[in-house]
XYZ file of C-alpha atoms in Angstrom:
122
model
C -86.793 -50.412 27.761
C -83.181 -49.590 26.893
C -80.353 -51.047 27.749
C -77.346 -48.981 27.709
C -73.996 -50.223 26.362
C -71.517 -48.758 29.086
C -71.656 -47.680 32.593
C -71.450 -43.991 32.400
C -74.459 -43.376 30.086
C -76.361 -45.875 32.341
C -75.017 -43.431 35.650
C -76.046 -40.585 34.238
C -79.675 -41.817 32.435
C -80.246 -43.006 36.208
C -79.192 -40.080 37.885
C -81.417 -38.079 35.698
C -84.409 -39.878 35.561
C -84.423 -39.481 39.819
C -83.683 -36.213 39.995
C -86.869 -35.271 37.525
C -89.081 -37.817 39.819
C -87.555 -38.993 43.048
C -90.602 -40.053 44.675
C -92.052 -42.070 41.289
C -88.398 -43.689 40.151
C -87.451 -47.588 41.452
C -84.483 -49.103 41.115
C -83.871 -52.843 41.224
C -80.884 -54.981 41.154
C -81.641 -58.663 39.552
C -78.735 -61.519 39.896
C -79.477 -64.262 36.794
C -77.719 -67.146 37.975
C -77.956 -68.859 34.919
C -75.889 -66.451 32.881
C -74.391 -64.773 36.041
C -75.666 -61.537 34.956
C -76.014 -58.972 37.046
C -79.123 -57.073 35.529
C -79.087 -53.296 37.220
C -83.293 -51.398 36.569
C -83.903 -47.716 36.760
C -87.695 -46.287 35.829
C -90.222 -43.751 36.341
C -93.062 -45.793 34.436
C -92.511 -43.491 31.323
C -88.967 -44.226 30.922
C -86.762 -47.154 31.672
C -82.921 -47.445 31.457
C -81.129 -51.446 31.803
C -77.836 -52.396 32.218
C -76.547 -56.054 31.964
C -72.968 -56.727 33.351
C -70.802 -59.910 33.877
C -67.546 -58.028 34.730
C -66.774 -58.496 39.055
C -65.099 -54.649 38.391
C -68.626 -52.980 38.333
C -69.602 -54.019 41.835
C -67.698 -51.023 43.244
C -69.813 -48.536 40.607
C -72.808 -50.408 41.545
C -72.400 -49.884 45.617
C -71.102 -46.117 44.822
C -74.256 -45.562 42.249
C -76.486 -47.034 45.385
C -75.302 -44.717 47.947
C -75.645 -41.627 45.412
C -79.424 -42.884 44.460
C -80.128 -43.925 48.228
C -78.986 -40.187 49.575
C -81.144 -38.570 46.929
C -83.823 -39.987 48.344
C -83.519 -39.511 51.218
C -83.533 -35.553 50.329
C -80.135 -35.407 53.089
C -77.747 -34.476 50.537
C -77.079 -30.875 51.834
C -76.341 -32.575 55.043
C -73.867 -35.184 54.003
C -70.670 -33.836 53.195
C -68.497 -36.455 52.556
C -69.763 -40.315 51.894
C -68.107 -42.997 53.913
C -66.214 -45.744 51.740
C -67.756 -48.647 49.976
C -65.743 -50.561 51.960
C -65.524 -49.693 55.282
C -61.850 -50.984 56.952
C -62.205 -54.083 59.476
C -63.070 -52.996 63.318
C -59.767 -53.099 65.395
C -59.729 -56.134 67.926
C -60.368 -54.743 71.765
C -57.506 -55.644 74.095
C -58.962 -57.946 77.239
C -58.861 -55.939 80.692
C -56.094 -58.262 82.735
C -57.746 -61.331 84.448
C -57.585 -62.330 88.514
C -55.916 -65.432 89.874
C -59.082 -67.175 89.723
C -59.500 -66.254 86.120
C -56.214 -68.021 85.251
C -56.994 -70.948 86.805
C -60.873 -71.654 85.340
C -59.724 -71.041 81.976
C -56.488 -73.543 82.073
C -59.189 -76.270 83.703
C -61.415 -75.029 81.025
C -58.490 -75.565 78.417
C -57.842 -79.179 79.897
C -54.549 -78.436 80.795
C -54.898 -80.033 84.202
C -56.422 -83.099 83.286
C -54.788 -85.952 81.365
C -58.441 -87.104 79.114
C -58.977 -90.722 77.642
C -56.776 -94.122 78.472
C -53.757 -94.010 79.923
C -50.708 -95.636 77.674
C -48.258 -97.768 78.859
């Protein structure tokens, strides 16, 4: 096993050990809690490549590293032609269609807008 000291000679000792053996090569992701140590795996049972981070910044690399290892994979890469962001943006919120008389009413009953609740104060 060898851990690597920086993130780009772990991306590309990764990247190379799938492309010789894509359907032989895991990768595993292991959280320590105990040092909070994010501990990232890459082998082909002859050859194994760590990394061990603490640093919050590499969770980006890690998704984007994911997504590159996941799509190789997958053999789809001459289909994909752009990747969609690690984070996609927040859905928009849908506007309600507009509500009936009866609607109205229900939901101020429902809000307790109607009726005065618990003992009356002098």
């Amino acid at each position: 096993m060898v851990y690597c000291d920086n993130w780009e000679t772990f991306e590309k000792a990764a990247a190379s050990i799938y492309a010789s053996a894509p359907d032989v090569a895991r990768y595993t992701i292991k959280y320590r809690n105990c040092d909070a140590a994010l501990v990232l795996k890459v082998t082909d049972n002859a050859t194994c490549v760590q990394l061990r981070t603490e640093k919050l910044d590499d969770i980006k690399k890690i998704a984007h590293l994911h997504r590159i290892l996941a799509q190789t994979t997958s053999n789809r890469s001459a289909a994909i032609k752009e990747l969609a962001p690690v984070f996609p943006e927040a859905p928009k919120e849908k506007t309600k269609p507009a509500a009936s008389a009866g609607t109205e009413q229900q939901s101020a009953a429902a809000q307790g807008k109607n009726k005065a609740r618990g003992k009356k104060r002098i």
